Coordinates of N, CA and C and ligand atoms in Angstrom, one line a residue:
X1 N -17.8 -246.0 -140.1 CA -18.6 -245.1 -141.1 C -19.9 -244.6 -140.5
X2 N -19.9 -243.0 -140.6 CA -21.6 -243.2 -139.9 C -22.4 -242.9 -141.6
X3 N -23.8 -242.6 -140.5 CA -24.7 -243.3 -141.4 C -25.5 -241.8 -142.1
X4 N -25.5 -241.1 -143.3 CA -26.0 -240.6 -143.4 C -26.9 -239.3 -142.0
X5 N -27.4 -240.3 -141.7 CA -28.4 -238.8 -140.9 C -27.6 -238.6 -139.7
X6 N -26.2 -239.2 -139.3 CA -25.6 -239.1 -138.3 C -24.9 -237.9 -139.0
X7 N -24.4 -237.9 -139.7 CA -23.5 -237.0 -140.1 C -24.0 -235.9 -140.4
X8 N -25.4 -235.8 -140.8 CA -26.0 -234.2 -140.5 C -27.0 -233.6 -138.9
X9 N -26.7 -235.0 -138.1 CA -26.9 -234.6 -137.0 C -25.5 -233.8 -136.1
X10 N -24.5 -234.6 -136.8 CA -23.3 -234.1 -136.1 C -23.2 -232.5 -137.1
X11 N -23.3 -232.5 -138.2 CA -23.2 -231.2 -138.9 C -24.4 -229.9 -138.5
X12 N -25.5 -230.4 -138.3 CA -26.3 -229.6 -137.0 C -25.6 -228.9 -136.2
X13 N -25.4 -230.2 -135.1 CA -24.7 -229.5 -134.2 C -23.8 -228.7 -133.8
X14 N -23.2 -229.0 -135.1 CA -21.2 -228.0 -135.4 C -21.6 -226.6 -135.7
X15 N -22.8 -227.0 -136.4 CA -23.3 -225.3 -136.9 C -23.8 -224.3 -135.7
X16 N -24.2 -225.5 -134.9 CA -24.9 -224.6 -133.1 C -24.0 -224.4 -132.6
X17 N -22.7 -225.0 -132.4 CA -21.5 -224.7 -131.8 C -21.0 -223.4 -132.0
X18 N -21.0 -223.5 -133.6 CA -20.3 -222.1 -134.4 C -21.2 -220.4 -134.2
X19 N -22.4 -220.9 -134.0 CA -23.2 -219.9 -133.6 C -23.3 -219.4 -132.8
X20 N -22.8 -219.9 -131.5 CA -22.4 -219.5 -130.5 C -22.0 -217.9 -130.0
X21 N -21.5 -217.4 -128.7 CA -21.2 -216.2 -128.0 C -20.0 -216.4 -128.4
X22 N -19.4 -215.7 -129.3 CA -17.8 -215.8 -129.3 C -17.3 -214.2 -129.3
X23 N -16.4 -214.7 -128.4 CA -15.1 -212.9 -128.3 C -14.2 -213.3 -127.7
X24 N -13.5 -212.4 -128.1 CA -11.8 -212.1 -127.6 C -11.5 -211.8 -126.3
X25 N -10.3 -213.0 -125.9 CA -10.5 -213.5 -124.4 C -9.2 -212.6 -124.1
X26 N -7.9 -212.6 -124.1 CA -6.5 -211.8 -124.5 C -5.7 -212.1 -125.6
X27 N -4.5 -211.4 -125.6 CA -3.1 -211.6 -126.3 C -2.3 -212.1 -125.4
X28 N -1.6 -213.2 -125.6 CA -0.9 -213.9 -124.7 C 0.2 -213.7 -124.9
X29 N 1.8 -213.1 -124.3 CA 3.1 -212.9 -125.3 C 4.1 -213.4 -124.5
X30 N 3.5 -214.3 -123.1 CA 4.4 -214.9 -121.9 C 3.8 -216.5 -122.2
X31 N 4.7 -217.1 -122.1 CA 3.6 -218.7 -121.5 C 3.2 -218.7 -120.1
X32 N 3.9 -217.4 -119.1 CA 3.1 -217.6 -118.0 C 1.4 -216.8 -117.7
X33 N 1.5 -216.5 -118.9 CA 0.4 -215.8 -119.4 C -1.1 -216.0 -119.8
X34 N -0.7 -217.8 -120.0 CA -2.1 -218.5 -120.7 C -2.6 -218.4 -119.3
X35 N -4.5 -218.5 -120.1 CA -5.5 -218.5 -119.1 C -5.6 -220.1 -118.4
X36 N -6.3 -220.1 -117.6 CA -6.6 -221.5 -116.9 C -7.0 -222.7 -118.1
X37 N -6.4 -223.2 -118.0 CA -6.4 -224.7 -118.7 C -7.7 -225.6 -118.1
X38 N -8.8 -224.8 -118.5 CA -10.2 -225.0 -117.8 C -11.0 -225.7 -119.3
X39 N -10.6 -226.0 -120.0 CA -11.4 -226.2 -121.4 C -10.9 -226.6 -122.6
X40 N -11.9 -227.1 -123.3 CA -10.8 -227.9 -124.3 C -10.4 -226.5 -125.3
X41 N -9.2 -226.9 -126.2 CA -8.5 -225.7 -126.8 C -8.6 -226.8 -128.3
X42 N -8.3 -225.9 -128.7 CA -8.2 -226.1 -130.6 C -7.4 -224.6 -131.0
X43 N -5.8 -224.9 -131.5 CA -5.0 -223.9 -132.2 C -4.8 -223.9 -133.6
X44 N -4.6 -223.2 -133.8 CA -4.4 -222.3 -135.9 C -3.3 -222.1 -136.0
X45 N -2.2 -223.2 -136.3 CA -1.2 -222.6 -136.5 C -0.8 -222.6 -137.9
X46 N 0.5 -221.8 -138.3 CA 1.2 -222.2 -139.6 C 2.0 -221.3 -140.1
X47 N 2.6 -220.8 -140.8 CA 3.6 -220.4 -141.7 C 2.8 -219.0 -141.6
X48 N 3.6 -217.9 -141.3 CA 3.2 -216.2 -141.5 C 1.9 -216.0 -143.2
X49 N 1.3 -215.7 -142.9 CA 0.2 -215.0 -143.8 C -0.6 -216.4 -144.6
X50 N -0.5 -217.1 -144.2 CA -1.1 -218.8 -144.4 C -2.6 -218.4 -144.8
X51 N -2.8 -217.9 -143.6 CA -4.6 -217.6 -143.3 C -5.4 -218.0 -142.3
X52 N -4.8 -217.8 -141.0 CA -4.9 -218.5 -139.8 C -6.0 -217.7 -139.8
X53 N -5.8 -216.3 -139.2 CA -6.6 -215.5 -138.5 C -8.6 -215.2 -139.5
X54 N -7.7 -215.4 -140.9 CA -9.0 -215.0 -141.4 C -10.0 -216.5 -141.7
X55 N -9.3 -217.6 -141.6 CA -10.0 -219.1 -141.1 C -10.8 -219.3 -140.1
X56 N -9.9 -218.4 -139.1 CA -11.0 -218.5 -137.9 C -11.8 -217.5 -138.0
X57 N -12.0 -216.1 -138.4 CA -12.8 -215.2 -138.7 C -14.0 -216.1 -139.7
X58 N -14.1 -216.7 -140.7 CA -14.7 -217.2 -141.3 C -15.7 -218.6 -141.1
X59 N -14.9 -219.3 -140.0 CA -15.7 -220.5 -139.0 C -16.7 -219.6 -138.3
X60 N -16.1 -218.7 -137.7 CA -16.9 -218.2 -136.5 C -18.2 -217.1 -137.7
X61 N -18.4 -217.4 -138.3 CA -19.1 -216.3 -139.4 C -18.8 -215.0 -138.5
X62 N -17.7 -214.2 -138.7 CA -17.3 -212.8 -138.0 C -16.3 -212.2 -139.1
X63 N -16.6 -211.1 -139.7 CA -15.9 -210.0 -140.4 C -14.0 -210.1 -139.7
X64 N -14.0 -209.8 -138.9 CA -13.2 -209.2 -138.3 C -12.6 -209.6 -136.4
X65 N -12.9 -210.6 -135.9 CA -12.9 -210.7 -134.9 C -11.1 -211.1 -134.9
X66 N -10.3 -211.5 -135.5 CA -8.9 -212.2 -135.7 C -8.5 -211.0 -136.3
X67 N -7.7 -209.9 -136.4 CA -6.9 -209.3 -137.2 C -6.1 -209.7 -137.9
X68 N -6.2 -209.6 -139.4 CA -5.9 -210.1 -140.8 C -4.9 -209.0 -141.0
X69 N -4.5 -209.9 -142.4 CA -3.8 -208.8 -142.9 C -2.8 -208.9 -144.2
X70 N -2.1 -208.3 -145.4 CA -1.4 -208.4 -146.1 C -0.2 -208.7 -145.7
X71 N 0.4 -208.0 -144.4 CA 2.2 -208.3 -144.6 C 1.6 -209.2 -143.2
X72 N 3.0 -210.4 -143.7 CA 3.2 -210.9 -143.0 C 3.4 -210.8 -141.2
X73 N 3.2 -211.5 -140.5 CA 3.3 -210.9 -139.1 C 2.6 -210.2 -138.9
X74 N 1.4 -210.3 -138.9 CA 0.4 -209.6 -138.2 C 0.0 -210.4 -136.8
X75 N 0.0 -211.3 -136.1 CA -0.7 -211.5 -135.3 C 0.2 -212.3 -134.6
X76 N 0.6 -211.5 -133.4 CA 2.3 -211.3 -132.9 C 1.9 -212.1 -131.3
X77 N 1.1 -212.5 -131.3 CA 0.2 -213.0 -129.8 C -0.3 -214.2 -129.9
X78 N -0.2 -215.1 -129.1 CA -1.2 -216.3 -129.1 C -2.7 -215.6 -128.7
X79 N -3.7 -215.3 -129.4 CA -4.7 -214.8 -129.1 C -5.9 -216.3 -128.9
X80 N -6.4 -215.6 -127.7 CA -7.4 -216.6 -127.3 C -9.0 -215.8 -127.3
X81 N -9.8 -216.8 -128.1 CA -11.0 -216.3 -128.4 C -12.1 -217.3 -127.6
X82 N -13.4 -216.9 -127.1 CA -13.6 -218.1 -126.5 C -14.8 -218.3 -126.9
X83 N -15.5 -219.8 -127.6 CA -16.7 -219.8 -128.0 C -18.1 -220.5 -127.3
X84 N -19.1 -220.0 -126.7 CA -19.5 -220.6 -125.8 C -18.5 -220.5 -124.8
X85 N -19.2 -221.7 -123.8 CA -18.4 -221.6 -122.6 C -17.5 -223.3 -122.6
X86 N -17.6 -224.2 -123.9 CA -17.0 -224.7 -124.1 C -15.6 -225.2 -124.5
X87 N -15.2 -223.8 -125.1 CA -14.3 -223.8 -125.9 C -13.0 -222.8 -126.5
X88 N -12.2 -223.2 -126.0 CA -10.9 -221.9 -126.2 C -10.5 -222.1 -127.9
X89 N -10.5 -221.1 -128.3 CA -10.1 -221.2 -130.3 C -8.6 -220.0 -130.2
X90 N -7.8 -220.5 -130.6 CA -6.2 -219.9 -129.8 C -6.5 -219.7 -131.5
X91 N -6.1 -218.5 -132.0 CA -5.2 -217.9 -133.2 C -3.6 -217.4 -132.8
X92 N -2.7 -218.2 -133.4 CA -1.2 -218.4 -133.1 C -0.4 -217.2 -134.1
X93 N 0.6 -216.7 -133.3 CA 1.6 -216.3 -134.5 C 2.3 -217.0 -135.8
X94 N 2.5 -216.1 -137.1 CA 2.8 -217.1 -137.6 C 4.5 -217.9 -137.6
X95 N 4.6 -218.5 -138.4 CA 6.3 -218.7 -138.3 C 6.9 -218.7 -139.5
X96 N 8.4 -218.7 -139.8 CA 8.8 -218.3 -141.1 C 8.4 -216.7 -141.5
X97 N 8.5 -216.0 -140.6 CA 8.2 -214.5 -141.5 C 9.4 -213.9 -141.5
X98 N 10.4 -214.1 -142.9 CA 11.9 -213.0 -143.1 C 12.4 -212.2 -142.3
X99 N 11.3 -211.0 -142.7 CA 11.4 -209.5 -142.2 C 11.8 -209.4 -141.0
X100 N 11.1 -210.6 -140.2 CA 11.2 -209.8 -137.9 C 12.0 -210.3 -137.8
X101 N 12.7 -209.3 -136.7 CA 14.3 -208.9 -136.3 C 14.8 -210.9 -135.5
X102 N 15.8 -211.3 -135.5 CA 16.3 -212.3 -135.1 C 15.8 -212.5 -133.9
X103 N 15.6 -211.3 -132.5 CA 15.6 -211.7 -131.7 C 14.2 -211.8 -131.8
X104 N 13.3 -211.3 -132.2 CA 12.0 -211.3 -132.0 C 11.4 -212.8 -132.5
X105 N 12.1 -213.6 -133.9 CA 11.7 -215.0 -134.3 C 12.2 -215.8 -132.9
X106 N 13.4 -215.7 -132.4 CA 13.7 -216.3 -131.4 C 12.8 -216.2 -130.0
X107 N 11.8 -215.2 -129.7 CA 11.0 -215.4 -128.7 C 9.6 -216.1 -129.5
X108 N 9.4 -215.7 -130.5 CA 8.2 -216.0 -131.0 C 8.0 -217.4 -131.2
X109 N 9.5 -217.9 -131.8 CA 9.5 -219.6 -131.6 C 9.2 -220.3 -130.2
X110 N 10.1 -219.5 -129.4 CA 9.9 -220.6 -128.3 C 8.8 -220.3 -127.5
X111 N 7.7 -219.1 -127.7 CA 6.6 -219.0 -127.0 C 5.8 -220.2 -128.0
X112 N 5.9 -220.1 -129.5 CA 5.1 -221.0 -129.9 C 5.3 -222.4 -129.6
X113 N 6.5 -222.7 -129.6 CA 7.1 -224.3 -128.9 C 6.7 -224.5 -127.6
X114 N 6.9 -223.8 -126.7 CA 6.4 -224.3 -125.5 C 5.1 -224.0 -125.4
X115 N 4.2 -223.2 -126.2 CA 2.7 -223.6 -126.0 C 2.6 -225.0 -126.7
X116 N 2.8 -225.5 -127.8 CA 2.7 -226.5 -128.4 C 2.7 -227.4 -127.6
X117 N 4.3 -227.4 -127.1 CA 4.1 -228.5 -126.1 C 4.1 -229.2 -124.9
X118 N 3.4 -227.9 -124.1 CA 3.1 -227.6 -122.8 C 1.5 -228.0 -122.6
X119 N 0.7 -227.4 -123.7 CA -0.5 -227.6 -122.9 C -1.6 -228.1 -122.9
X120 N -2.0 -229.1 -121.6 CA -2.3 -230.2 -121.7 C -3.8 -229.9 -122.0
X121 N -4.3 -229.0 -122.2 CA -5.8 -229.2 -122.7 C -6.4 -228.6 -124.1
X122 N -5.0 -228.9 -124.9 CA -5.1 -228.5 -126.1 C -5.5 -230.1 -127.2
X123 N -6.5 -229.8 -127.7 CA -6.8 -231.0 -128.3 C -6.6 -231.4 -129.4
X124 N -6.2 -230.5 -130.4 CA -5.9 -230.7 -131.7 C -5.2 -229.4 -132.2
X125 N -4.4 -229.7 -132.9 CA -3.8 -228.6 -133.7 C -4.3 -228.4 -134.9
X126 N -4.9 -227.5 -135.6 CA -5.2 -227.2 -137.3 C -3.6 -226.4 -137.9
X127 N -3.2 -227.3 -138.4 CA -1.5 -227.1 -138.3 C -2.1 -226.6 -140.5
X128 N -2.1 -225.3 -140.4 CA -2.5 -224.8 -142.3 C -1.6 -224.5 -143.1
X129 N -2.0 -224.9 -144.0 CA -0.8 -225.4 -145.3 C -1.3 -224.7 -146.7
X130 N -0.5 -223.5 -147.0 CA -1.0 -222.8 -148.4 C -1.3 -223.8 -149.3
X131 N -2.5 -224.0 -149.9 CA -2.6 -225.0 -150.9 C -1.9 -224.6 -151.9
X132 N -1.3 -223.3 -152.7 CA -0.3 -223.5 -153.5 C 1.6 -223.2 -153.4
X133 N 1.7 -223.7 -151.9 CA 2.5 -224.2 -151.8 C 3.1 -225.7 -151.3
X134 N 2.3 -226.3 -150.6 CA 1.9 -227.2 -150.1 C 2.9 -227.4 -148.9
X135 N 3.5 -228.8 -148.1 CA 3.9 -228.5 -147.0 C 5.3 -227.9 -147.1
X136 N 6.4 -227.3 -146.3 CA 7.8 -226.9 -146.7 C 8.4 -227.4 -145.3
X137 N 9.2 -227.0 -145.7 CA 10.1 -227.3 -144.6 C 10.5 -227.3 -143.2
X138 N 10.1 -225.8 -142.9 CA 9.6 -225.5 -141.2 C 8.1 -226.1 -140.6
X139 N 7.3 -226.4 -141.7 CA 6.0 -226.9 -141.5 C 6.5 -228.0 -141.0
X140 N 7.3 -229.5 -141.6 CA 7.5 -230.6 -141.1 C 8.2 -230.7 -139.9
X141 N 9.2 -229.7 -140.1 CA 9.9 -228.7 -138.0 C 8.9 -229.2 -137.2
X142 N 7.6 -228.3 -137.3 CA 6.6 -228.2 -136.3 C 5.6 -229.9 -136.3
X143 N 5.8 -229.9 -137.5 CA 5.2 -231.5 -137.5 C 5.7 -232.6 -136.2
X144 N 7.5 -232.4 -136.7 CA 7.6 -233.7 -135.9 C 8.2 -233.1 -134.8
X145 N 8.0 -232.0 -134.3 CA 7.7 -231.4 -132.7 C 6.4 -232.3 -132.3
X146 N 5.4 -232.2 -132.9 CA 3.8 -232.4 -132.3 C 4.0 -233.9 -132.4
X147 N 5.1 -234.8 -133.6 CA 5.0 -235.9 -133.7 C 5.4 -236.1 -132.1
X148 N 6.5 -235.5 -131.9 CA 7.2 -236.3 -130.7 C 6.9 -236.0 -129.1
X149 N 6.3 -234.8 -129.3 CA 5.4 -234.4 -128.0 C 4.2 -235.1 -128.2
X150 N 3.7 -236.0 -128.9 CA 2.5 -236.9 -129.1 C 0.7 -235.7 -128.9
X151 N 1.5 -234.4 -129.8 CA 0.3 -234.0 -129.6 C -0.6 -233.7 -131.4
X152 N -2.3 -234.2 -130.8 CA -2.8 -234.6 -132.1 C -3.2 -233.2 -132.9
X153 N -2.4 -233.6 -134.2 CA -2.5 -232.2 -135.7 C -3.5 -232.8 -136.3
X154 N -4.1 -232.0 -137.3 CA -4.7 -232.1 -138.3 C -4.4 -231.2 -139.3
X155 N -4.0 -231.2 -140.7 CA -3.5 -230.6 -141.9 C -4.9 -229.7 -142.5
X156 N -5.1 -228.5 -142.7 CA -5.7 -228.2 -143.2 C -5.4 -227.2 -144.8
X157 N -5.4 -227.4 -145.5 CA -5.1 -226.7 -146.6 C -6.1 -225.1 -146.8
X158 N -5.2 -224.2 -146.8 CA -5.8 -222.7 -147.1 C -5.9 -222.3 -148.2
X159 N -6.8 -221.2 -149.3 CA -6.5 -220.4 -150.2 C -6.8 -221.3 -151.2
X160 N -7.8 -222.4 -151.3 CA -8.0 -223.4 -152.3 C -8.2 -222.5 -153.1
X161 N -9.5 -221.3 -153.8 CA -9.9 -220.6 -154.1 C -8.7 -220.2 -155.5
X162 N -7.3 -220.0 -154.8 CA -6.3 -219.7 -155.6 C -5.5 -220.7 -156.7
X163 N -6.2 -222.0 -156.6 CA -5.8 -223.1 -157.6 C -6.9 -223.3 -158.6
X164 N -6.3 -224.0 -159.8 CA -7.6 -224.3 -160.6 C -8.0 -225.7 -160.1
X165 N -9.6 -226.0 -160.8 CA -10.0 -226.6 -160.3 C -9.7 -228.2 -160.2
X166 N -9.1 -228.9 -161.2 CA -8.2 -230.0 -161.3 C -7.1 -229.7 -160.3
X167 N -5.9 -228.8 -160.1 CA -5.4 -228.5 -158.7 C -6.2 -228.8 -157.2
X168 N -7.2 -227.9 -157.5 CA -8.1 -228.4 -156.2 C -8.0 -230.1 -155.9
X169 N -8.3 -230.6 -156.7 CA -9.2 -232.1 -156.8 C -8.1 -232.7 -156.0
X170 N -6.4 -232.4 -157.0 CA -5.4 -233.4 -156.4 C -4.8 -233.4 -155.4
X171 N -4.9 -231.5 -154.8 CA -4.1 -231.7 -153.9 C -4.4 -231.9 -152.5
X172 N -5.4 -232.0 -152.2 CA -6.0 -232.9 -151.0 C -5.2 -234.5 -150.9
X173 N -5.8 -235.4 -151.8 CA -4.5 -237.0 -151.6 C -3.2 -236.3 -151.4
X174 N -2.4 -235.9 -152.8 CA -1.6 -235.7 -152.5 C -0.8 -235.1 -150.8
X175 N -0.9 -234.3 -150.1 CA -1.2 -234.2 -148.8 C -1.1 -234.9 -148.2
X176 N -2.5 -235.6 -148.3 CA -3.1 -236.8 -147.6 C -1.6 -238.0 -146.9
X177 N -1.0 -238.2 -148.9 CA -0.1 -239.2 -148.7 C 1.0 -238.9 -148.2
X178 N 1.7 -237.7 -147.8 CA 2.6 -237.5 -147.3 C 2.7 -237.6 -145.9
X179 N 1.8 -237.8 -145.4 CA 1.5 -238.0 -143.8 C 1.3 -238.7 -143.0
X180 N 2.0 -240.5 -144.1 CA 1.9 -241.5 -143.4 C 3.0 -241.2 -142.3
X181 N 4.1 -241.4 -142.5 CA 5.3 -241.3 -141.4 C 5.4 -240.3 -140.3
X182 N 3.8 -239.8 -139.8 CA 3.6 -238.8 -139.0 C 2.4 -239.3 -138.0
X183 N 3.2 -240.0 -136.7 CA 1.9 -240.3 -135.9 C 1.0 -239.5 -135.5
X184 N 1.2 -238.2 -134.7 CA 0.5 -237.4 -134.5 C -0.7 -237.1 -135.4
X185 N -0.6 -237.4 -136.8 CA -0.9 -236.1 -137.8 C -2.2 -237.1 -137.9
X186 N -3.7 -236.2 -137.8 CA -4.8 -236.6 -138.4 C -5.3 -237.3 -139.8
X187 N -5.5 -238.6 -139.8 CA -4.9 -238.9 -141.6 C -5.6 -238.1 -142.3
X188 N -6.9 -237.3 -142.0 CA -7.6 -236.7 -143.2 C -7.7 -235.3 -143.1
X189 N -7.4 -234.6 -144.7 CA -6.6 -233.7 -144.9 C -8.3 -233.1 -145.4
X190 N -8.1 -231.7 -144.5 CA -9.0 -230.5 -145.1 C -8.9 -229.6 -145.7
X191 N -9.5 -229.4 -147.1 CA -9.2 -228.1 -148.1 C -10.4 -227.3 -147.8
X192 N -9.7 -225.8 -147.4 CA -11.0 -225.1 -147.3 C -10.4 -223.6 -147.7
X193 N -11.0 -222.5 -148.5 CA -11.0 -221.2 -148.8 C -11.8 -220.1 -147.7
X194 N -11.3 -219.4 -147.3 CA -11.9 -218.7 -146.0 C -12.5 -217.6 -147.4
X195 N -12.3 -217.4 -148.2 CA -13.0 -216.2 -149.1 C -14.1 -216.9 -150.0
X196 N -14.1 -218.0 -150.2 CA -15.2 -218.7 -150.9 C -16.0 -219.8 -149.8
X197 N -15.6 -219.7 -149.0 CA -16.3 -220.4 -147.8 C -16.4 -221.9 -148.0
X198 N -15.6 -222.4 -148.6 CA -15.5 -223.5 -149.0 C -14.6 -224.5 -147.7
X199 N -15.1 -225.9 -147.1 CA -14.5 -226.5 -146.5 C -14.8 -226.0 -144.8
X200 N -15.4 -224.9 -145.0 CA -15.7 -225.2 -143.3 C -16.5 -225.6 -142.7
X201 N -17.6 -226.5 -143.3 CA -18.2 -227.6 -142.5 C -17.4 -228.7 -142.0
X202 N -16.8 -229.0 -143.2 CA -16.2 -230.5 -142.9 C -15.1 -229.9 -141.3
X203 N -14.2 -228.6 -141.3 CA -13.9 -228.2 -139.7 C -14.3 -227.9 -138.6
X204 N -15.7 -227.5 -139.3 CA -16.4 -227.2 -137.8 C -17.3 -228.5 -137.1
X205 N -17.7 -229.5 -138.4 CA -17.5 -231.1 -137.7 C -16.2 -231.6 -137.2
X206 N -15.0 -231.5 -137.4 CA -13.9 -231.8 -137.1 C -13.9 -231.2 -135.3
X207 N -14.0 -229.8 -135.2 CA -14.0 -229.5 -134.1 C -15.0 -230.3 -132.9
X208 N -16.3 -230.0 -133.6 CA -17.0 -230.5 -132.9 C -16.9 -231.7 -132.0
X209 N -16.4 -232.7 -133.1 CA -16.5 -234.1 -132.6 C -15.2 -233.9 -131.5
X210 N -14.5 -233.1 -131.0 CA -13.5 -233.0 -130.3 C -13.8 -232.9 -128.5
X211 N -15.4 -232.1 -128.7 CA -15.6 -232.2 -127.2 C -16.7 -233.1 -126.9
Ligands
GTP301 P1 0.0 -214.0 -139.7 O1 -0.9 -213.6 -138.6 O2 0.8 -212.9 -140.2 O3 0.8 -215.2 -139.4 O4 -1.0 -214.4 -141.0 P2 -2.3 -215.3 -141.0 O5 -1.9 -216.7 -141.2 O6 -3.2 -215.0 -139.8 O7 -3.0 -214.8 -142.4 P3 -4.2 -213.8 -142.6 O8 -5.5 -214.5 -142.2 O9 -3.9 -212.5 -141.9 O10 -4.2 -213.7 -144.1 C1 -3.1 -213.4 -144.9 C2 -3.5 -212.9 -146.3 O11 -4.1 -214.0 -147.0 C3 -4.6 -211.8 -146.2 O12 -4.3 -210.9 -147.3 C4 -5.9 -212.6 -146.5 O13 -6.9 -211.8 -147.1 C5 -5.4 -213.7 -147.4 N1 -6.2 -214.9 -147.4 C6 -6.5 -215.6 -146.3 N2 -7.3 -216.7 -146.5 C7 -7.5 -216.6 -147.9 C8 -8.3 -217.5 -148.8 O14 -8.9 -218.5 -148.4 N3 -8.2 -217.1 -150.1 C9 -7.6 -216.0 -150.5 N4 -7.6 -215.8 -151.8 N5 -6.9 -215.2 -149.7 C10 -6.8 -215.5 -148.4
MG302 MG1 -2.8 -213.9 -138.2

């Protein structure tokens, strides 16, 4: 347990982190393509129109640095942003989107699979879960990929904003408890709204404590 003033020293610091020099490093659409594995990484992944891109627009206080968007499939690139000189913030394509053509899910999976489980200086996954749908099916797919490549997730819940407020309260545990039988998976579950700004301290401490 820390101790009160530890926890706003560490929340300090998350916020100096966040304040940081940050921009857009490439679009990645090869795995022979990632940049040098020079730094620690932190990825956004999850289900097509979740709210990856506008999560990370909202940590990094930036309008627009991640292209957002209404239809699904917007953001067709492992895009690497770099914050400070500490730190790679990857925004992922999403997965599960109907509409793109077969062969195109089929590259898009296995570029996301073998980033997943290729790269060794990737430190945590923010693996995001519509809070009103909560986790599905291809989500648990990707789960117990990370389970079994032994690489460490964390659940974060998007779009709280869109539940009522007793919804809010439960569906965090709820979550929570579905994630015993998942070694990989970080036990504690983050609910956060990128439009009401809700929940990104508690990630940007999350991050922090990572380097
Ligand atoms: P892909 O790149 O297509 O996989 O989508 P994505 O996961 O990056 O989602 P994106 O950030 O583009 O957001 C998808 C839609 O959800 C947009 O219309 C956003 O405005 C909306 N959205 C994202 N976050 C929130 C949120 O916290 N609350 C609400 N109400 N809407 C959100
Ligand atoms: Mg996106």
């Amino acid at each position: 347990m820390q101790s009160i003033e530890e926890e706003e020293q560490a929340l300090e610091a998350a916020t100096k982190l966040f304040c940081g020099e940050c921009e857009f490093l490439k679009g990645v659409v090869n795995i022979d393509g990632l940049p040098a594995a020079d730094r620690v990484e932190i990825a956004f992944a999850g289900r097509s129109n979740v709210g990856k891109s506008s999560l990370i627009n909202a940590l990094l206080g930036r309008k627009a640095l991640a292209r957002t968007s209404n239809t699904p499939g917007r953001t067709r690139e492992i895009n690497y942003f770099t914050l400070g000189e500490q730190l790679y913030v990857v925004d992922m394509p999403g997965y599960g989107y109907a509409r793109a053509s077969k062969s195109l899910v089929e590259g898009w999976n296995r570029l996301i699979h073998d980033y997943l489980r290729g790269r060794a200086t990737l430190s945590r996954v923010f693996l995001l879960i519509d809070s009103r749908h909560g986790i599905k099916p291809n989500d648990f797919e990707i789960m117990e990929m990370l389970d079994e490549a032994a690489v460490s997730y964390q659940i974060v819940l998007t779009k709280l904003d869109k539940l009522k407020k007793a919804e809010q309260e439960a569906i965090v545990p709820h979550v929570q408890a579905q994630l015993a039988k998942h070694p990989a998976a970080y036990p504690e579950v983050i609910g956060t709204s990128s439009v009401k700004k809700n929940g990104l301290d508690d990630l940007r401490v999350a991050v922090f404590g990572l380097l």
